[in-house]
Amino acid sequence: CSVMHWARLSGLKPGTKYTYTVRAYHSSFRSYFVTKGISCTYLPAPKLISAKRASGGVTVKYSKVSQATSYYIYRKTLGGSWQRIAVVKGAANTTFVDTTAKKGTTYNYTVRAYSSPSRSAYTGYLSVK
């Protein structure tokens, strides 16, 4: 489920499964509801705690999302576009080391929680050189 629809809703509870359906309207005419809805579990976004240089790369730390089964780690350079660079398995794994980071390059990092088919919003980002 795309996170786009979560942004328009309020009062959702983390870990709760929601089912959505649609109905077409035109003037005073209405269609039937789609009988088979789409179900998603709302995942809150993890919080970025830090992104720091470390021997062998950049260490990215983020908060745990108990309903997540994995985390998607994204990175971009200044003026570049976001690229998913890793999938960290397990809800309890809240640290990732980017061993492909190049010395002297500034990177932005963001994280997204995942539990098929649901994805959280992005966390914002942290920069590190």
mmCIF file of N, CA and C in Angstrom:
data_model
loop_
_atom_site.group_PDB
_atom_site.id
_atom_site.type_symbol
_atom_site.label_atom_id
_atom_site.label_comp_id
_atom_site.label_asym_id
_atom_site.label_seq_id
_atom_site.Cartn_x
_atom_site.Cartn_y
_atom_site.Cartn_z
ATOM 1 N N CYS A 1 0.842 -1.176 0.000
ATOM 2 C CA CYS A 1 0.000 0.000 0.000
ATOM 3 C C CYS A 1 0.886 1.237 0.000
ATOM 4 N N SER A 2 0.539 2.152 -0.796
ATOM 5 C CA SER A 2 1.301 3.388 -0.867
ATOM 6 C C SER A 2 1.024 4.252 0.348
ATOM 7 N N VAL A 3 2.034 4.937 0.786
ATOM 8 C CA VAL A 3 1.895 5.829 1.930
ATOM 9 C C VAL A 3 1.122 7.086 1.574
ATOM 10 N N MET A 4 0.901 7.343 0.300
ATOM 11 C CA MET A 4 0.253 8.582 -0.116
ATOM 12 C C MET A 4 -1.132 8.748 0.518
ATOM 13 N N HIS A 5 -1.889 7.683 0.605
ATOM 14 C CA HIS A 5 -3.218 7.839 1.182
ATOM 15 C C HIS A 5 -3.165 8.048 2.691
ATOM 16 N N TRP A 6 -2.123 7.622 3.379
ATOM 17 C CA TRP A 6 -2.019 7.828 4.830
ATOM 18 C C TRP A 6 -1.934 9.321 5.145
ATOM 19 N N ALA A 7 -1.300 10.078 4.272
ATOM 20 C CA ALA A 7 -1.088 11.499 4.529
ATOM 21 C C ALA A 7 -2.408 12.268 4.596
ATOM 22 N N ARG A 8 -3.436 11.762 3.979
ATOM 23 C CA ARG A 8 -4.717 12.462 3.940
ATOM 24 C C ARG A 8 -5.652 12.058 5.068
ATOM 25 N N LEU A 9 -5.273 11.061 5.838
ATOM 26 C CA LEU A 9 -6.129 10.556 6.903
ATOM 27 C C LEU A 9 -5.544 10.900 8.264
ATOM 28 N N SER A 10 -6.405 11.107 9.233
ATOM 29 C CA SER A 10 -5.923 11.363 10.585
ATOM 30 C C SER A 10 -6.578 10.361 11.524
ATOM 31 N N GLY A 11 -5.989 10.188 12.685
ATOM 32 C CA GLY A 11 -6.552 9.294 13.685
ATOM 33 C C GLY A 11 -6.240 7.830 13.459
ATOM 34 N N LEU A 12 -5.328 7.512 12.536
ATOM 35 C CA LEU A 12 -4.969 6.117 12.302
ATOM 36 C C LEU A 12 -4.098 5.602 13.441
ATOM 37 N N LYS A 13 -4.278 4.338 13.788
ATOM 38 C CA LYS A 13 -3.515 3.728 14.875
ATOM 39 C C LYS A 13 -2.444 2.817 14.303
ATOM 40 N N PRO A 14 -1.184 2.998 14.735
ATOM 41 C CA PRO A 14 -0.100 2.140 14.242
ATOM 42 C C PRO A 14 -0.412 0.665 14.471
ATOM 43 N N GLY A 15 -0.095 -0.146 13.460
ATOM 44 C CA GLY A 15 -0.296 -1.578 13.560
ATOM 45 C C GLY A 15 -1.707 -2.029 13.253
ATOM 46 N N THR A 16 -2.619 -1.099 12.987
ATOM 47 C CA THR A 16 -4.009 -1.441 12.696
ATOM 48 C C THR A 16 -4.180 -1.669 11.200
ATOM 49 N N LYS A 17 -4.898 -2.743 10.863
ATOM 50 C CA LYS A 17 -5.176 -3.042 9.459
ATOM 51 C C LYS A 17 -6.449 -2.315 9.049
ATOM 52 N N TYR A 18 -6.367 -1.571 7.947
ATOM 53 C CA TYR A 18 -7.493 -0.833 7.405
ATOM 54 C C TYR A 18 -7.798 -1.373 6.007
ATOM 55 N N THR A 19 -9.079 -1.434 5.652
ATOM 56 C CA THR A 19 -9.489 -1.873 4.319
ATOM 57 C C THR A 19 -10.204 -0.716 3.636
ATOM 58 N N TYR A 20 -9.837 -0.461 2.382
ATOM 59 C CA TYR A 20 -10.373 0.656 1.616
ATOM 60 C C TYR A 20 -11.075 0.151 0.366
ATOM 61 N N THR A 21 -12.103 0.858 -0.032
ATOM 62 C CA THR A 21 -12.812 0.574 -1.270
ATOM 63 C C THR A 21 -13.180 1.917 -1.911
ATOM 64 N N VAL A 22 -13.651 1.865 -3.148
ATOM 65 C CA VAL A 22 -14.008 3.104 -3.848
ATOM 66 C C VAL A 22 -15.406 3.001 -4.433
ATOM 67 N N ARG A 23 -15.947 4.165 -4.745
ATOM 68 C CA ARG A 23 -17.265 4.263 -5.342
ATOM 69 C C ARG A 23 -17.240 5.477 -6.269
ATOM 70 N N ALA A 24 -17.751 5.336 -7.471
ATOM 71 C CA ALA A 24 -17.764 6.443 -8.433
ATOM 72 C C ALA A 24 -19.037 7.281 -8.271
ATOM 73 N N TYR A 25 -18.877 8.583 -8.440
ATOM 74 C CA TYR A 25 -20.007 9.518 -8.397
ATOM 75 C C TYR A 25 -20.000 10.354 -9.676
ATOM 76 N N HIS A 26 -21.176 10.624 -10.200
ATOM 77 C CA HIS A 26 -21.324 11.579 -11.306
ATOM 78 C C HIS A 26 -22.708 12.195 -11.152
ATOM 79 N N SER A 27 -22.726 13.470 -10.843
ATOM 80 C CA SER A 27 -23.977 14.185 -10.624
ATOM 81 C C SER A 27 -24.765 13.466 -9.527
ATOM 82 N N SER A 28 -25.937 12.975 -9.820
ATOM 83 C CA SER A 28 -26.712 12.277 -8.793
ATOM 84 C C SER A 28 -26.581 10.763 -8.916
ATOM 85 N N PHE A 29 -25.744 10.288 -9.825
ATOM 86 C CA PHE A 29 -25.554 8.852 -10.027
ATOM 87 C C PHE A 29 -24.381 8.343 -9.197
ATOM 88 N N ARG A 30 -24.551 7.155 -8.668
ATOM 89 C CA ARG A 30 -23.497 6.514 -7.869
ATOM 90 C C ARG A 30 -23.335 5.071 -8.318
ATOM 91 N N SER A 31 -22.099 4.629 -8.347
ATOM 92 C CA SER A 31 -21.845 3.224 -8.654
ATOM 93 C C SER A 31 -21.936 2.409 -7.364
ATOM 94 N N TYR A 32 -21.837 1.106 -7.519
ATOM 95 C CA TYR A 32 -21.716 0.253 -6.352
ATOM 96 C C TYR A 32 -20.291 0.384 -5.828
ATOM 97 N N PHE A 33 -20.101 0.029 -4.558
ATOM 98 C CA PHE A 33 -18.750 -0.015 -4.021
ATOM 99 C C PHE A 33 -17.999 -1.175 -4.653
ATOM 100 N N VAL A 34 -16.715 -1.026 -4.792
ATOM 101 C CA VAL A 34 -15.884 -2.149 -5.211
ATOM 102 C C VAL A 34 -15.986 -3.181 -4.089
ATOM 103 N N THR A 35 -16.381 -4.400 -4.433
ATOM 104 C CA THR A 35 -16.660 -5.392 -3.384
ATOM 105 C C THR A 35 -15.407 -5.904 -2.688
ATOM 106 N N LYS A 36 -14.312 -5.951 -3.396
ATOM 107 C CA LYS A 36 -13.070 -6.414 -2.779
ATOM 108 C C LYS A 36 -12.179 -5.194 -2.557
ATOM 109 N N GLY A 37 -12.028 -4.806 -1.321
ATOM 110 C CA GLY A 37 -11.208 -3.644 -1.014
ATOM 111 C C GLY A 37 -9.731 -3.988 -0.983
ATOM 112 N N ILE A 38 -8.946 -2.993 -0.688
ATOM 113 C CA ILE A 38 -7.496 -3.160 -0.511
ATOM 114 C C ILE A 38 -7.206 -2.979 0.969
ATOM 115 N N SER A 39 -6.492 -3.935 1.544
ATOM 116 C CA SER A 39 -6.168 -3.875 2.971
ATOM 117 C C SER A 39 -4.705 -3.525 3.173
ATOM 118 N N CYS A 40 -4.456 -2.654 4.142
ATOM 119 C CA CYS A 40 -3.108 -2.209 4.485
ATOM 120 C C CYS A 40 -3.015 -2.061 6.000
ATOM 121 N N THR A 41 -1.824 -2.240 6.506
ATOM 122 C CA THR A 41 -1.569 -1.976 7.920
ATOM 123 C C THR A 41 -0.810 -0.661 8.012
ATOM 124 N N TYR A 42 -1.306 0.256 8.831
ATOM 125 C CA TYR A 42 -0.658 1.555 8.977
ATOM 126 C C TYR A 42 0.656 1.398 9.736
ATOM 127 N N LEU A 43 1.732 1.809 9.130
ATOM 128 C CA LEU A 43 3.055 1.797 9.758
ATOM 129 C C LEU A 43 3.511 3.227 10.000
ATOM 130 N N PRO A 44 3.835 3.579 11.239
ATOM 131 C CA PRO A 44 4.395 4.908 11.467
ATOM 132 C C PRO A 44 5.814 4.966 10.912
ATOM 133 N N ALA A 45 6.270 6.149 10.590
ATOM 134 C CA ALA A 45 7.637 6.318 10.082
ATOM 135 C C ALA A 45 8.626 6.186 11.232
ATOM 136 N N PRO A 46 9.745 5.492 11.008
ATOM 137 C CA PRO A 46 10.788 5.478 12.030
ATOM 138 C C PRO A 46 11.401 6.871 12.142
ATOM 139 N N LYS A 47 11.990 7.171 13.276
ATOM 140 C CA LYS A 47 12.666 8.458 13.452
ATOM 141 C C LYS A 47 14.159 8.266 13.232
ATOM 142 N N LEU A 48 14.741 9.171 12.453
ATOM 143 C CA LEU A 48 16.196 9.131 12.283
ATOM 144 C C LEU A 48 16.847 9.639 13.558
ATOM 145 N N ILE A 49 17.774 8.871 14.082
ATOM 146 C CA ILE A 49 18.471 9.265 15.306
ATOM 147 C C ILE A 49 19.800 9.911 14.957
ATOM 148 N N SER A 50 20.553 9.288 14.042
ATOM 149 C CA SER A 50 21.851 9.862 13.669
ATOM 150 C C SER A 50 22.337 9.277 12.351
ATOM 151 N N ALA A 51 23.219 10.012 11.717
ATOM 152 C CA ALA A 51 23.971 9.564 10.546
ATOM 153 C C ALA A 51 25.374 10.116 10.765
ATOM 154 N N LYS A 52 26.318 9.228 11.061
ATOM 155 C CA LYS A 52 27.675 9.661 11.427
ATOM 156 C C LYS A 52 28.730 8.884 10.670
ATOM 157 N N ARG A 53 29.832 9.595 10.423
ATOM 158 C CA ARG A 53 30.989 8.916 9.844
ATOM 159 C C ARG A 53 31.497 7.877 10.822
ATOM 160 N N ALA A 54 31.931 6.773 10.285
ATOM 161 C CA ALA A 54 32.497 5.696 11.102
ATOM 162 C C ALA A 54 33.584 5.034 10.271
ATOM 163 N N SER A 55 34.443 4.296 10.933
ATOM 164 C CA SER A 55 35.458 3.594 10.153
ATOM 165 C C SER A 55 34.740 2.599 9.245
ATOM 166 N N GLY A 56 35.048 2.672 7.976
ATOM 167 C CA GLY A 56 34.428 1.775 7.021
ATOM 168 C C GLY A 56 33.141 2.285 6.402
ATOM 169 N N GLY A 57 32.723 3.522 6.723
ATOM 170 C CA GLY A 57 31.515 4.035 6.092
ATOM 171 C C GLY A 57 30.755 5.037 6.930
ATOM 172 N N VAL A 58 29.434 5.039 6.772
ATOM 173 C CA VAL A 58 28.535 5.925 7.505
ATOM 174 C C VAL A 58 27.542 5.044 8.264
ATOM 175 N N THR A 59 27.396 5.305 9.566
ATOM 176 C CA THR A 59 26.443 4.562 10.385
ATOM 177 C C THR A 59 25.159 5.368 10.514
ATOM 178 N N VAL A 60 24.050 4.758 10.121
ATOM 179 C CA VAL A 60 22.732 5.380 10.192
ATOM 180 C C VAL A 60 21.932 4.653 11.269
ATOM 181 N N LYS A 61 21.431 5.414 12.248
ATOM 182 C CA LYS A 61 20.620 4.840 13.322
ATOM 183 C C LYS A 61 19.223 5.439 13.268
ATOM 184 N N TYR A 62 18.223 4.603 13.525
ATOM 185 C CA TYR A 62 16.822 5.021 13.459
ATOM 186 C C TYR A 62 16.031 4.249 14.503
ATOM 187 N N SER A 63 14.829 4.751 14.803
ATOM 188 C CA SER A 63 14.001 4.119 15.837
ATOM 189 C C SER A 63 13.305 2.871 15.308
ATOM 190 N N LYS A 64 12.948 2.006 16.222
ATOM 191 C CA LYS A 64 12.250 0.760 15.917
ATOM 192 C C LYS A 64 10.768 1.028 15.644
ATOM 193 N N VAL A 65 10.230 0.346 14.657
ATOM 194 C CA VAL A 65 8.794 0.332 14.389
ATOM 195 C C VAL A 65 8.374 -1.125 14.583
ATOM 196 N N SER A 66 7.658 -1.399 15.660
ATOM 197 C CA SER A 66 7.392 -2.789 16.035
ATOM 198 C C SER A 66 6.617 -3.575 14.987
ATOM 199 N N GLN A 67 5.805 -2.921 14.179
ATOM 200 C CA GLN A 67 5.029 -3.632 13.171
ATOM 201 C C GLN A 67 5.830 -3.901 11.892
ATOM 202 N N ALA A 68 7.004 -3.331 11.783
ATOM 203 C CA ALA A 68 7.811 -3.475 10.563
ATOM 204 C C ALA A 68 8.465 -4.850 10.505
ATOM 205 N N THR A 69 8.654 -5.331 9.285
ATOM 206 C CA THR A 69 9.420 -6.561 9.078
ATOM 207 C C THR A 69 10.807 -6.243 8.525
ATOM 208 N N SER A 70 10.959 -5.024 7.993
ATOM 209 C CA SER A 70 12.253 -4.578 7.488
ATOM 210 C C SER A 70 12.222 -3.065 7.321
ATOM 211 N N TYR A 71 13.386 -2.523 7.006
ATOM 212 C CA TYR A 71 13.536 -1.086 6.780
ATOM 213 C C TYR A 71 14.228 -0.879 5.445
ATOM 214 N N TYR A 72 13.771 0.118 4.694
ATOM 215 C CA TYR A 72 14.417 0.495 3.446
ATOM 216 C C TYR A 72 15.279 1.713 3.734
ATOM 217 N N ILE A 73 16.547 1.628 3.353
ATOM 218 C CA ILE A 73 17.490 2.727 3.547
ATOM 219 C C ILE A 73 17.718 3.401 2.194
ATOM 220 N N TYR A 74 17.557 4.725 2.180
ATOM 221 C CA TYR A 74 17.735 5.516 0.955
ATOM 222 C C TYR A 74 18.849 6.530 1.162
ATOM 223 N N ARG A 75 19.507 6.855 0.056
ATOM 224 C CA ARG A 75 20.614 7.819 0.104
ATOM 225 C C ARG A 75 20.585 8.654 -1.175
ATOM 226 N N LYS A 76 21.032 9.906 -1.030
ATOM 227 C CA LYS A 76 21.238 10.734 -2.222
ATOM 228 C C LYS A 76 22.386 11.688 -1.969
ATOM 229 N N THR A 77 23.017 12.106 -3.045
ATOM 230 C CA THR A 77 24.053 13.121 -2.966
ATOM 231 C C THR A 77 23.383 14.469 -3.240
ATOM 232 N N LEU A 78 24.078 15.539 -2.952
ATOM 233 C CA LEU A 78 23.539 16.868 -3.223
ATOM 234 C C LEU A 78 23.243 16.995 -4.711
ATOM 235 N N GLY A 79 22.053 17.387 -5.055
ATOM 236 C CA GLY A 79 21.651 17.517 -6.450
ATOM 237 C C GLY A 79 21.258 16.202 -7.098
ATOM 238 N N GLY A 80 21.400 15.093 -6.390
ATOM 239 C CA GLY A 80 21.057 13.782 -6.942
ATOM 240 C C GLY A 80 19.643 13.376 -6.575
ATOM 241 N N SER A 81 19.276 12.164 -6.910
ATOM 242 C CA SER A 81 17.952 11.647 -6.571
ATOM 243 C C SER A 81 18.089 10.515 -5.550
ATOM 244 N N TRP A 82 17.021 10.268 -4.821
ATOM 245 C CA TRP A 82 17.026 9.217 -3.812
ATOM 246 C C TRP A 82 17.159 7.848 -4.461
ATOM 247 N N GLN A 83 18.028 7.034 -3.877
ATOM 248 C CA GLN A 83 18.234 5.664 -4.335
ATOM 249 C C GLN A 83 18.133 4.739 -3.122
ATOM 250 N N ARG A 84 17.377 3.653 -3.252
ATOM 251 C CA ARG A 84 17.359 2.671 -2.163
ATOM 252 C C ARG A 84 18.668 1.910 -2.220
ATOM 253 N N ILE A 85 19.406 1.934 -1.105
ATOM 254 C CA ILE A 85 20.719 1.296 -1.082
ATOM 255 C C ILE A 85 20.744 0.029 -0.247
ATOM 256 N N ALA A 86 19.699 -0.200 0.556
ATOM 257 C CA ALA A 86 19.700 -1.408 1.383
ATOM 258 C C ALA A 86 18.310 -1.721 1.895
ATOM 259 N N VAL A 87 18.107 -2.998 2.201
ATOM 260 C CA VAL A 87 16.925 -3.473 2.917
ATOM 261 C C VAL A 87 17.461 -4.168 4.162
ATOM 262 N N VAL A 88 17.098 -3.624 5.321
ATOM 263 C CA VAL A 88 17.541 -4.194 6.598
ATOM 264 C C VAL A 88 16.388 -5.025 7.146
ATOM 265 N N LYS A 89 16.609 -6.329 7.292
ATOM 266 C CA LYS A 89 15.553 -7.248 7.737
ATOM 267 C C LYS A 89 15.399 -7.220 9.252
ATOM 268 N N GLY A 90 14.169 -7.327 9.713
ATOM 269 C CA GLY A 90 13.876 -7.443 11.143
ATOM 270 C C GLY A 90 13.506 -6.123 11.785
ATOM 271 N N ALA A 91 12.417 -6.129 12.555
ATOM 272 C CA ALA A 91 11.927 -4.913 13.218
ATOM 273 C C ALA A 91 12.912 -4.371 14.235
ATOM 274 N N ALA A 92 13.715 -5.243 14.842
ATOM 275 C CA ALA A 92 14.628 -4.810 15.899
ATOM 276 C C ALA A 92 15.945 -4.253 15.371
ATOM 277 N N ASN A 93 16.246 -4.442 14.089
ATOM 278 C CA ASN A 93 17.507 -3.961 13.516
ATOM 279 C C ASN A 93 17.387 -2.483 13.192
ATOM 280 N N THR A 94 18.002 -1.644 14.003
ATOM 281 C CA THR A 94 17.843 -0.195 13.858
ATOM 282 C C THR A 94 19.150 0.525 13.547
ATOM 283 N N THR A 95 20.092 -0.199 13.014
ATOM 284 C CA THR A 95 21.371 0.402 12.612
ATOM 285 C C THR A 95 21.782 -0.170 11.264
ATOM 286 N N PHE A 96 22.290 0.699 10.409
ATOM 287 C CA PHE A 96 22.805 0.290 9.104
ATOM 288 C C PHE A 96 24.130 0.990 8.873
ATOM 289 N N VAL A 97 25.111 0.268 8.336
ATOM 290 C CA VAL A 97 26.407 0.861 7.991
ATOM 291 C C VAL A 97 26.535 0.868 6.473
ATOM 292 N N ASP A 98 26.642 2.071 5.928
ATOM 293 C CA ASP A 98 26.823 2.252 4.491
ATOM 294 C C ASP A 98 28.305 2.164 4.177
ATOM 295 N N THR A 99 28.733 0.995 3.724
ATOM 296 C CA THR A 99 30.149 0.779 3.420
ATOM 297 C C THR A 99 30.513 1.257 2.018
ATOM 298 N N THR A 100 29.526 1.729 1.250
ATOM 299 C CA THR A 100 29.802 2.210 -0.107
ATOM 300 C C THR A 100 29.974 3.731 -0.162
ATOM 301 N N ALA A 101 29.801 4.406 0.971
ATOM 302 C CA ALA A 101 29.967 5.865 1.010
ATOM 303 C C ALA A 101 31.421 6.221 0.694
ATOM 304 N N LYS A 102 31.596 7.253 -0.104
ATOM 305 C CA LYS A 102 32.935 7.689 -0.504
ATOM 306 C C LYS A 102 33.377 8.881 0.324
ATOM 307 N N LYS A 103 34.618 8.852 0.745
ATOM 308 C CA LYS A 103 35.204 9.923 1.547
ATOM 309 C C LYS A 103 35.114 11.259 0.802
ATOM 310 N N GLY A 104 34.709 12.308 1.547
ATOM 311 C CA GLY A 104 34.621 13.650 0.984
ATOM 312 C C GLY A 104 33.306 13.964 0.288
ATOM 313 N N THR A 105 32.396 13.003 0.189
ATOM 314 C CA THR A 105 31.102 13.211 -0.464
ATOM 315 C C THR A 105 30.037 13.444 0.599
ATOM 316 N N THR A 106 29.155 14.418 0.369
ATOM 317 C CA THR A 106 28.045 14.666 1.288
ATOM 318 C C THR A 106 26.848 13.833 0.846
ATOM 319 N N TYR A 107 26.292 13.092 1.803
ATOM 320 C CA TYR A 107 25.129 12.243 1.540
ATOM 321 C C TYR A 107 23.976 12.640 2.452
ATOM 322 N N ASN A 108 22.759 12.484 1.935
ATOM 323 C CA ASN A 108 21.550 12.589 2.739
ATOM 324 C C ASN A 108 20.995 11.170 2.876
ATOM 325 N N TYR A 109 20.524 10.830 4.074
ATOM 326 C CA TYR A 109 19.959 9.504 4.333
ATOM 327 C C TYR A 109 18.535 9.643 4.857
ATOM 328 N N THR A 110 17.684 8.708 4.456
ATOM 329 C CA THR A 110 16.338 8.604 4.994
ATOM 330 C C THR A 110 15.989 7.126 5.128
ATOM 331 N N VAL A 111 14.982 6.824 5.930
ATOM 332 C CA VAL A 111 14.599 5.440 6.215
ATOM 333 C C VAL A 111 13.082 5.318 6.127
ATOM 334 N N ARG A 112 12.636 4.152 5.723
ATOM 335 C CA ARG A 112 11.215 3.851 5.605
ATOM 336 C C ARG A 112 10.963 2.459 6.186
ATOM 337 N N ALA A 113 9.930 2.314 7.013
ATOM 338 C CA ALA A 113 9.551 1.002 7.545
ATOM 339 C C ALA A 113 8.729 0.257 6.495
ATOM 340 N N TYR A 114 8.818 -1.079 6.521
ATOM 341 C CA TYR A 114 8.112 -1.887 5.535
ATOM 342 C C TYR A 114 7.551 -3.134 6.197
ATOM 343 N N SER A 115 6.326 -3.497 5.816
ATOM 344 C CA SER A 115 5.703 -4.770 6.189
ATOM 345 C C SER A 115 4.702 -5.061 5.086
ATOM 346 N N SER A 116 5.047 -5.966 4.186
ATOM 347 C CA SER A 116 4.293 -6.206 2.956
ATOM 348 C C SER A 116 2.794 -6.271 3.191
ATOM 349 N N PRO A 117 2.010 -5.515 2.454
ATOM 350 C CA PRO A 117 2.389 -4.631 1.352
ATOM 351 C C PRO A 117 2.537 -3.170 1.783
ATOM 352 N N SER A 118 2.573 -2.919 3.083
ATOM 353 C CA SER A 118 2.555 -1.539 3.590
ATOM 354 C C SER A 118 3.945 -0.954 3.749
ATOM 355 N N ARG A 119 4.027 0.371 3.492
ATOM 356 C CA ARG A 119 5.268 1.123 3.692
ATOM 357 C C ARG A 119 4.926 2.376 4.471
ATOM 358 N N SER A 120 5.829 2.780 5.343
ATOM 359 C CA SER A 120 5.628 4.018 6.090
ATOM 360 C C SER A 120 6.003 5.206 5.224
ATOM 361 N N ALA A 121 5.763 6.377 5.755
ATOM 362 C CA ALA A 121 6.264 7.595 5.147
ATOM 363 C C ALA A 121 7.784 7.622 5.340
ATOM 364 N N TYR A 122 8.437 8.518 4.644
ATOM 365 C CA TYR A 122 9.881 8.712 4.851
ATOM 366 C C TYR A 122 10.075 9.458 6.171
ATOM 367 N N THR A 123 11.273 9.341 6.730
ATOM 368 C CA THR A 123 11.548 9.897 8.037
ATOM 369 C C THR A 123 12.017 11.328 8.044
ATOM 370 N N GLY A 124 12.147 11.973 6.937
ATOM 371 C CA GLY A 124 12.906 13.215 6.858
ATOM 372 C C GLY A 124 14.299 12.769 6.452
ATOM 373 N N TYR A 125 15.307 13.578 6.629
ATOM 374 C CA TYR A 125 16.645 13.101 6.283
ATOM 375 C C TYR A 125 17.701 13.744 7.154
ATOM 376 N N LEU A 126 18.860 13.096 7.196
ATOM 377 C CA LEU A 126 20.045 13.620 7.875
ATOM 378 C C LEU A 126 21.180 13.644 6.871
ATOM 379 N N SER A 127 22.044 14.659 6.980
ATOM 380 C CA SER A 127 23.182 14.798 6.085
ATOM 381 C C SER A 127 24.474 14.484 6.820
ATOM 382 N N VAL A 128 25.415 13.932 6.073
ATOM 383 C CA VAL A 128 26.745 13.647 6.615
ATOM 384 C C VAL A 128 27.749 13.712 5.465
ATOM 385 N N LYS A 129 28.960 14.191 5.771
ATOM 386 C CA LYS A 129 30.028 14.232 4.759
ATOM 387 C C LYS A 129 31.090 13.239 5.136
#
